[in-house]
XYZ file of C-alpha atoms in Angstrom:
162
model
C -11.583 -32.341 21.473
C -7.461 -31.902 20.630
C -5.634 -30.328 23.504
C -2.683 -27.597 22.521
C 0.618 -27.227 23.749
C 1.688 -24.147 24.965
C 4.485 -24.156 22.242
C 1.519 -24.723 19.847
C 0.466 -21.439 20.435
C 3.138 -18.833 21.561
C 5.671 -17.599 19.326
C 8.403 -14.449 20.431
C 10.085 -12.100 18.339
C 13.013 -10.387 19.642
C 14.168 -7.198 18.668
C 17.201 -5.389 18.956
C 17.948 -1.748 18.747
C 21.780 -1.482 19.372
C 24.434 -3.075 21.613
C 23.679 -0.155 24.250
C 19.867 -1.680 24.871
C 18.284 -4.618 25.901
C 16.117 -6.560 23.216
C 11.966 -7.047 23.464
C 9.715 -9.612 22.989
C 6.401 -9.842 21.610
C 4.477 -12.635 22.549
C 1.751 -13.717 20.638
C -1.497 -16.341 21.947
C -3.903 -17.700 19.551
C -6.053 -20.774 19.272
C -4.222 -22.591 17.119
C -1.159 -22.238 15.328
C -2.667 -20.958 12.318
C -3.877 -17.964 14.108
C -0.132 -17.900 15.155
C 1.554 -18.476 12.365
C -1.285 -15.377 10.546
C -0.475 -13.242 13.520
C 3.714 -13.611 12.872
C 3.735 -12.984 9.261
C 1.432 -9.925 10.311
C 3.662 -8.151 12.709
C 6.921 -9.554 10.468
C 5.471 -7.722 7.724
C 5.050 -4.622 9.410
C 8.096 -4.536 10.870
C 9.233 -4.562 7.457
C 7.156 -1.683 6.576
C 8.756 0.372 9.329
C 12.565 -0.544 8.415
C 12.214 0.430 4.944
C 10.470 3.404 6.011
C 13.776 4.334 8.219
C 16.394 2.904 6.146
C 14.671 4.864 2.572
C 13.717 8.329 4.856
C 10.635 8.123 2.414
C 7.002 7.249 2.278
C 4.066 7.779 -0.716
C 0.759 9.113 -0.400
C -1.650 5.967 0.820
C -5.098 5.011 -0.309
C -3.927 3.967 -3.605
C -2.184 7.395 -4.975
C 0.595 6.335 -6.441
C -0.909 3.637 -8.664
C -3.675 5.975 -9.921
C -1.054 8.875 -10.449
C 0.810 6.226 -12.561
C -1.576 4.521 -14.324
C -2.500 7.727 -15.542
C 0.734 8.888 -16.702
C 1.473 5.454 -18.524
C -1.826 5.293 -20.324
C -0.795 8.748 -21.614
C 2.851 8.093 -22.506
C 1.553 4.903 -24.388
C -0.497 6.762 -26.891
C 2.786 8.675 -27.425
C 3.949 5.278 -29.641
C 3.342 4.176 -32.555
C 4.613 0.365 -31.946
C 3.751 -2.770 -30.358
C 5.283 -1.463 -26.395
C 1.929 0.909 -26.392
C -0.055 -2.292 -26.103
C 2.291 -3.610 -23.235
C 2.393 -0.186 -21.267
C -1.444 0.569 -21.640
C -2.146 -2.944 -19.957
C 0.527 -2.362 -17.324
C -1.301 0.559 -16.729
C -5.173 -0.667 -16.206
C -2.854 -3.633 -13.857
C -1.466 -0.993 -11.494
C -5.548 -0.215 -11.271
C -5.602 -3.207 -8.886
C -4.329 -1.783 -6.163
C -6.939 0.641 -5.799
C -9.467 -1.375 -6.731
C -9.179 -4.041 -4.513
C -8.679 -1.733 -1.420
C -12.425 -0.376 -2.528
C -13.890 -3.911 -2.755
C -12.001 -4.892 0.782
C -14.065 -2.179 2.567
C -17.424 -2.941 0.831
C -17.710 0.107 -0.990
C -18.292 0.931 -5.148
C -15.357 0.524 -6.908
C -16.201 1.586 -10.273
C -17.850 4.821 -8.562
C -14.529 5.629 -6.441
C -11.879 4.366 -8.894
C -13.128 6.391 -11.531
C -13.325 9.646 -9.140
C -9.843 8.929 -8.302
C -8.455 8.382 -11.668
C -10.351 11.604 -12.539
C -8.325 13.415 -9.564
C -5.380 12.521 -11.326
C -5.781 13.504 -14.923
C -6.709 16.674 -13.882
C -3.543 16.769 -11.642
C -1.365 15.551 -14.643
C -3.248 17.847 -17.021
C -4.198 20.993 -15.604
C -1.237 23.120 -13.966
C -4.064 24.768 -11.481
C -4.413 21.490 -10.155
C -1.246 19.966 -9.037
C -2.321 19.621 -5.903
C -4.735 16.839 -7.323
C -1.679 14.420 -7.049
C -1.700 13.915 -3.694
C -5.549 12.696 -4.125
C -5.857 9.110 -2.590
C -8.880 7.129 -0.989
C -11.068 7.325 2.034
C -12.392 3.961 2.980
C -13.958 5.149 5.886
C -16.167 7.924 4.027
C -16.220 6.369 0.977
C -14.398 9.282 -0.962
C -11.491 10.842 -2.196
C -9.139 12.914 -0.328
C -5.453 14.816 -0.094
C -4.019 11.958 2.033
C -0.639 13.849 2.510
C -2.778 16.197 4.284
C -5.061 13.219 6.202
C -0.916 11.456 6.923
C -2.193 8.183 4.970
C 1.020 6.789 3.424
C 2.913 3.613 1.999
C 6.191 2.782 2.207
C 8.252 3.530 -0.462
C 8.795 1.841 -3.752
C 12.297 3.282 -4.460
C 14.732 0.150 -4.909
C 17.260 -0.864 -2.727
């Protein structure tokens, strides 16, 4: 059995708010370097998401909402073109559905059923004026259904470019 050195299972991140405040540390402990490295990456990703929201002052509905809406919009746009660009745009529209499908599969739910329902909501929101509010519909993976993610406060970070 290999003995682990304390420095191999601990790492810390320093956070500074501004010059008048002190910094904080997050101490991570794990069984081996692999666990600690994974925790470090997860915390880094989380802090980057928080930083992105603070800087852009914008969030989008989560649960595959944006990706499904964009997929429907691009498919409709692609049918209006008469060139080879139509195929590329249609393929990109299909690629956008990878995110909601992956979310559903990772939650051990039926991806075909849930993604089809999600697409139906977003198609209705883009084609029927009375159903514009459906644009906020995303996946509720705890209950295995679609819901209004704006109302449920389920968000993701904005895709706005810097």
